[in-house]
């Protein structure tokens, strides 16, 4: 039978619509065995598994996930919504999440909100339509209502790198107040006193908490001061822009240390200072970031940073999600909080 549908040759459509029955016939097994190979391969002899996969490859079979999803009520996926997919911190969170999801043969679908609550809403709607097993999210705002609706509709939510106390959501985070305190206490311990905090939108809890920790550390030293420069987003270019403001200041108005709310800002600050050439890091200007992404260690002046265990955060978030599904009333910690770690490198040494 020849013909066309939506510009695809009918034969093509036939090939795309290869059935499980054809795979079974080609492999010389029953339809049930093909289903077992696809869903429970550990229950099938290795030789049979190989024959079925050879038939799948030979015929170009593509499983019809929509039908299976309807039967099983859920897809084989988990939604992950991050603030900035361009930030290596979130790339590592996603890697850790995918590694744990793989153990249960689940996939992680990544959504990037770009810190925009409207984009975030779009992904929450998409993942609900996709009937994901659950959603991991670093929220762009503290609007818990939309997450509450998600959870009430039967899609569990785990907060990543964030916690909303009293919300009832599982969460995996780092104590950012302690992290900010560690960063600025370190600057004070190397003798710096005129400190500038270069942050992002104060609406982001991570930024607000790191600043709170910085303020606590400065408050413990009588002659220390803390100035805040708030940038619209936590990016390298915004770090560059902040650095360009700082290097042109007259000597009496310059800081002697910078604490960047994340490593991307810190890399941008370092670029601006290095390109200008007036000031040296760390001699004139100590610099510390946050996250300890790979670029921190690889920077032209290796950056001190506050390390977050990004992959472990992602791995733990999936583990917590699956526990909340399989054992909703179980005895386990629903709000996991990791300790931040000070990593000292050249940018604050001496
Ligand atoms: O995206 C903003 C920041 O929040 C990231 O750099 C990471 O630190 C997260 O906690």
CSV table of N, CA, C and O in Angstrom, one decimal, residues 241-302:
chain,number,residue,atom,x,y,z
A,241,UNK,N,30.7,43.4,34.6
A,241,UNK,CA,30.1,44.7,34.8
A,241,UNK,C,30.4,45.3,36.2
A,241,UNK,O,30.8,46.4,36.4
A,242,UNK,N,30.2,44.4,37.2
A,242,UNK,CA,30.5,44.8,38.6
A,242,UNK,C,32.0,45.1,38.8
A,242,UNK,O,32.4,46.2,39.3
A,243,UNK,N,32.8,44.3,38.2
A,243,UNK,CA,34.3,44.5,38.3
A,243,UNK,C,34.7,45.8,37.6
A,243,UNK,O,35.6,46.5,38.2
A,244,UNK,N,34.1,46.1,36.5
A,244,UNK,CA,34.5,47.4,35.8
A,244,UNK,C,34.1,48.6,36.6
A,244,UNK,O,34.8,49.6,36.5
A,245,UNK,N,33.0,48.5,37.4
A,245,UNK,CA,32.7,49.6,38.3
A,245,UNK,C,33.7,49.8,39.4
A,245,UNK,O,34.1,50.9,39.8
A,246,UNK,N,34.2,48.6,39.9
A,246,UNK,CA,35.1,48.7,41.1
A,246,UNK,C,36.5,49.2,40.7
A,246,UNK,O,37.1,50.0,41.4
A,247,UNK,N,37.0,48.7,39.5
A,247,UNK,CA,38.5,49.0,39.2
A,247,UNK,C,38.7,50.5,38.9
A,247,UNK,O,39.8,51.0,39.1
A,248,UNK,N,37.6,51.2,38.6
A,248,UNK,CA,37.8,52.7,38.3
A,248,UNK,C,37.6,53.6,39.5
A,248,UNK,O,37.7,54.8,39.4
A,249,UNK,N,37.3,53.0,40.6
A,249,UNK,CA,37.1,53.8,41.8
A,249,UNK,C,38.5,54.4,42.3
A,249,UNK,O,39.5,53.7,42.1
A,250,UNK,N,38.4,55.5,42.9
A,250,UNK,CA,39.7,56.1,43.5
A,250,UNK,C,40.2,55.2,44.6
A,250,UNK,O,39.3,54.5,45.2
A,251,UNK,N,41.4,55.2,44.9
A,251,UNK,CA,42.0,54.3,45.8
A,251,UNK,C,41.3,54.2,47.2
A,251,UNK,O,41.0,53.2,47.7
A,252,UNK,N,40.9,55.4,47.6
A,252,UNK,CA,40.2,55.5,48.9
A,252,UNK,C,38.9,54.9,49.0
A,252,UNK,O,38.3,54.6,50.0
A,253,UNK,N,38.3,54.6,47.8
A,253,UNK,CA,36.9,54.1,47.8
A,253,UNK,C,36.9,52.6,47.3
A,253,UNK,O,35.8,52.0,47.1
A,254,UNK,N,38.1,52.1,47.2
A,254,UNK,CA,38.1,50.7,46.7
A,254,UNK,C,38.0,49.7,47.9
A,254,UNK,O,38.5,49.9,48.9
A,255,UNK,N,37.4,48.5,47.6
A,255,UNK,CA,37.4,47.4,48.6
A,255,UNK,C,38.8,46.8,48.6
A,255,UNK,O,39.6,47.0,47.7
A,256,UNK,N,39.0,45.9,49.6
A,256,UNK,CA,40.3,45.1,49.6
A,256,UNK,C,39.9,43.6,49.4
A,256,UNK,O,40.7,42.7,49.4
A,257,UNK,N,38.5,43.4,49.3
A,257,UNK,CA,38.1,42.0,49.1
A,257,UNK,C,36.7,41.9,48.5
A,257,UNK,O,35.9,42.8,48.8
A,258,UNK,N,36.5,40.9,47.7
A,258,UNK,CA,35.2,40.7,47.1
A,258,UNK,C,34.7,39.3,47.4
A,258,UNK,O,35.4,38.3,47.3
A,259,UNK,N,33.4,39.2,47.8
A,259,UNK,CA,32.7,37.9,47.9
A,259,UNK,C,31.6,37.9,46.9
A,259,UNK,O,30.6,38.7,46.9
A,260,UNK,N,31.7,37.0,45.9
A,260,UNK,CA,30.7,36.9,44.8
A,260,UNK,C,29.7,35.8,45.2
A,260,UNK,O,30.1,34.7,45.7
A,261,UNK,N,28.5,36.0,44.9
A,261,UNK,CA,27.4,35.1,45.4
A,261,UNK,C,27.5,33.8,44.6
A,261,UNK,O,26.8,32.8,45.1
A,262,UNK,N,28.1,33.7,43.5
A,262,UNK,CA,28.5,32.4,42.9
A,262,UNK,C,29.7,32.5,42.0
A,262,UNK,O,30.2,33.6,41.8
A,263,UNK,N,30.2,31.4,41.6
A,263,UNK,CA,31.5,31.4,40.9
A,263,UNK,C,31.4,32.1,39.5
A,263,UNK,O,32.4,32.6,39.0
A,264,UNK,N,30.3,32.1,38.9
A,264,UNK,CA,30.2,32.7,37.6
A,264,UNK,C,30.4,34.3,37.7
A,264,UNK,O,31.2,34.9,37.0
A,265,UNK,N,29.8,34.8,38.8
A,265,UNK,CA,30.1,36.2,39.1
A,265,UNK,C,31.6,36.4,39.4
A,265,UNK,O,32.2,37.4,38.9
A,266,UNK,N,32.1,35.5,40.1
A,266,UNK,CA,33.6,35.6,40.5
A,266,UNK,C,34.5,35.6,39.3
A,266,UNK,O,35.4,36.4,39.2
A,267,UNK,N,34.2,34.7,38.4
A,267,UNK,CA,35.0,34.6,37.1
A,267,UNK,C,34.9,35.9,36.4
A,267,UNK,O,35.9,36.5,35.9
A,268,UNK,N,33.7,36.5,36.3
A,268,UNK,CA,33.5,37.8,35.6
A,268,UNK,C,34.3,38.9,36.3
A,268,UNK,O,35.0,39.8,35.7
A,269,UNK,N,34.2,38.9,37.6
A,269,UNK,CA,35.0,39.9,38.4
A,269,UNK,C,36.5,39.8,38.2
A,269,UNK,O,37.2,40.8,37.9
A,270,UNK,N,37.0,38.6,38.2
A,270,UNK,CA,38.4,38.3,37.9
A,270,UNK,C,38.8,38.8,36.5
A,270,UNK,O,39.9,39.4,36.3
A,271,UNK,N,37.9,38.5,35.5
A,271,UNK,CA,38.2,39.0,34.2
A,271,UNK,C,38.4,40.5,34.1
A,271,UNK,O,39.3,41.0,33.6
A,272,UNK,N,37.4,41.2,34.8
A,272,UNK,CA,37.4,42.7,34.7
A,272,UNK,C,38.7,43.2,35.4
A,272,UNK,O,39.4,44.1,34.8
A,273,UNK,N,39.0,42.7,36.5
A,273,UNK,CA,40.2,43.2,37.3
A,273,UNK,C,41.5,42.8,36.5
A,273,UNK,O,42.4,43.7,36.3
A,274,UNK,N,41.6,41.6,35.9
A,274,UNK,CA,42.8,41.2,35.2
A,274,UNK,C,42.9,42.0,33.9
A,274,UNK,O,44.0,42.5,33.5
A,275,UNK,N,41.8,42.3,33.2
A,275,UNK,CA,41.9,43.0,31.9
A,275,UNK,C,42.2,44.5,32.2
A,275,UNK,O,42.9,45.1,31.4
A,276,UNK,N,41.8,45.0,33.3
A,276,UNK,CA,42.1,46.4,33.6
A,276,UNK,C,43.6,46.6,34.0
A,276,UNK,O,44.2,47.5,33.5
A,277,UNK,N,44.1,45.7,34.8
A,277,UNK,CA,45.5,45.7,35.1
A,277,UNK,C,45.9,46.6,36.2
A,277,UNK,O,47.1,46.5,36.6
A,278,UNK,N,45.0,47.4,36.7
A,278,UNK,CA,45.4,48.3,37.8
A,278,UNK,C,45.6,47.6,39.1
A,278,UNK,O,46.6,47.8,39.9
A,279,UNK,N,44.7,46.6,39.4
A,279,UNK,CA,44.7,45.9,40.7
A,279,UNK,C,45.1,44.5,40.4
A,279,UNK,O,44.9,43.9,39.4
A,280,UNK,N,45.8,43.9,41.5
A,280,UNK,CA,46.1,42.5,41.4
A,280,UNK,C,45.3,41.6,42.4
A,280,UNK,O,45.0,42.1,43.5
A,281,UNK,N,45.0,40.4,41.9
A,281,UNK,CA,44.3,39.4,42.8
A,281,UNK,C,45.3,38.4,43.2
A,281,UNK,O,45.9,37.8,42.3
A,282,UNK,N,45.6,38.1,44.4
A,282,UNK,CA,44.9,38.6,45.6
A,282,UNK,C,45.6,39.8,46.3
A,282,UNK,O,45.0,40.4,47.2
A,283,UNK,N,46.7,40.2,45.8
A,283,UNK,CA,47.5,41.2,46.5
A,283,UNK,C,46.7,42.5,46.9
A,283,UNK,O,46.6,42.9,48.1
A,284,UNK,N,46.0,43.1,45.9
A,284,UNK,CA,45.2,44.3,46.1
A,284,UNK,C,43.8,43.9,46.5
A,284,UNK,O,43.1,44.7,47.2
A,285,UNK,N,43.3,42.8,45.9
A,285,UNK,CA,41.9,42.5,46.0
A,285,UNK,C,41.7,41.0,46.1
A,285,UNK,O,42.0,40.3,45.2
A,286,UNK,N,41.4,40.6,47.4
A,286,UNK,CA,41.1,39.1,47.5
A,286,UNK,C,39.7,38.9,46.9
A,286,UNK,O,38.8,39.7,46.9
A,287,UNK,N,39.5,37.6,46.4
A,287,UNK,CA,38.3,37.3,45.7
A,287,UNK,C,37.9,35.9,46.1
A,287,UNK,O,38.7,34.9,45.9
A,288,UNK,N,36.6,35.7,46.5
A,288,UNK,CA,36.1,34.4,46.8
A,288,UNK,C,34.7,34.2,46.1
A,288,UNK,O,33.9,35.2,46.1
A,289,UNK,N,34.4,33.1,45.6
A,289,UNK,CA,33.1,32.8,44.9
A,289,UNK,C,32.3,31.8,45.8
A,289,UNK,O,32.5,31.6,47.0
A,290,UNK,N,31.4,31.1,45.1
A,290,UNK,CA,30.5,30.1,45.7
A,290,UNK,C,30.1,29.1,44.7
A,290,UNK,O,29.7,29.4,43.6
A,291,UNK,N,30.1,27.9,45.1
A,291,UNK,CA,29.7,26.7,44.3
A,291,UNK,C,30.9,25.7,44.1
A,291,UNK,O,30.7,24.5,44.0
A,292,UNK,N,32.1,26.3,43.9
A,292,UNK,CA,33.3,25.6,43.5
A,292,UNK,C,33.0,24.7,42.2
A,292,UNK,O,33.2,23.5,42.2
A,293,UNK,N,32.6,25.4,41.2
A,293,UNK,CA,32.5,24.8,39.9
A,293,UNK,C,33.9,24.6,39.3
A,293,UNK,O,34.8,25.1,39.8
A,294,UNK,N,34.0,23.7,38.2
A,294,UNK,CA,35.3,23.4,37.7
A,294,UNK,C,36.1,24.7,37.3
A,294,UNK,O,37.3,24.8,37.4
A,295,UNK,N,35.3,25.7,36.7
A,295,UNK,CA,36.0,26.9,36.3
A,295,UNK,C,36.7,27.7,37.4
A,295,UNK,O,37.6,28.5,37.2
A,296,UNK,N,36.3,27.4,38.7
A,296,UNK,CA,36.9,28.1,39.8
A,296,UNK,C,38.4,27.7,39.9
A,296,UNK,O,39.3,28.5,39.9
A,297,UNK,N,38.6,26.4,39.9
A,297,UNK,CA,40.0,25.9,40.0
A,297,UNK,C,40.8,26.2,38.7
A,297,UNK,O,42.0,26.5,38.8
A,298,UNK,N,40.1,26.3,37.6
A,298,UNK,CA,40.8,26.5,36.3
A,298,UNK,C,41.0,28.0,36.0
A,298,UNK,O,41.7,28.3,35.0
A,299,UNK,N,40.5,28.9,36.8
A,299,UNK,CA,40.6,30.3,36.5
A,299,UNK,C,42.1,30.8,36.4
A,299,UNK,O,43.0,30.1,37.0
A,300,UNK,N,42.3,31.9,35.7
A,300,UNK,CA,43.7,32.4,35.5
A,300,UNK,C,44.4,32.6,36.9
A,300,UNK,O,45.6,32.4,37.1
A,301,UNK,N,43.6,33.1,37.9
A,301,UNK,CA,44.0,33.0,39.3
A,301,UNK,C,43.1,32.1,40.0
A,301,UNK,O,41.9,32.4,40.1
A,302,UNK,N,43.5,30.9,40.3
A,302,UNK,CA,42.6,29.9,40.8
A,302,UNK,C,41.8,30.5,42.0
A,302,UNK,O,42.3,31.1,42.9
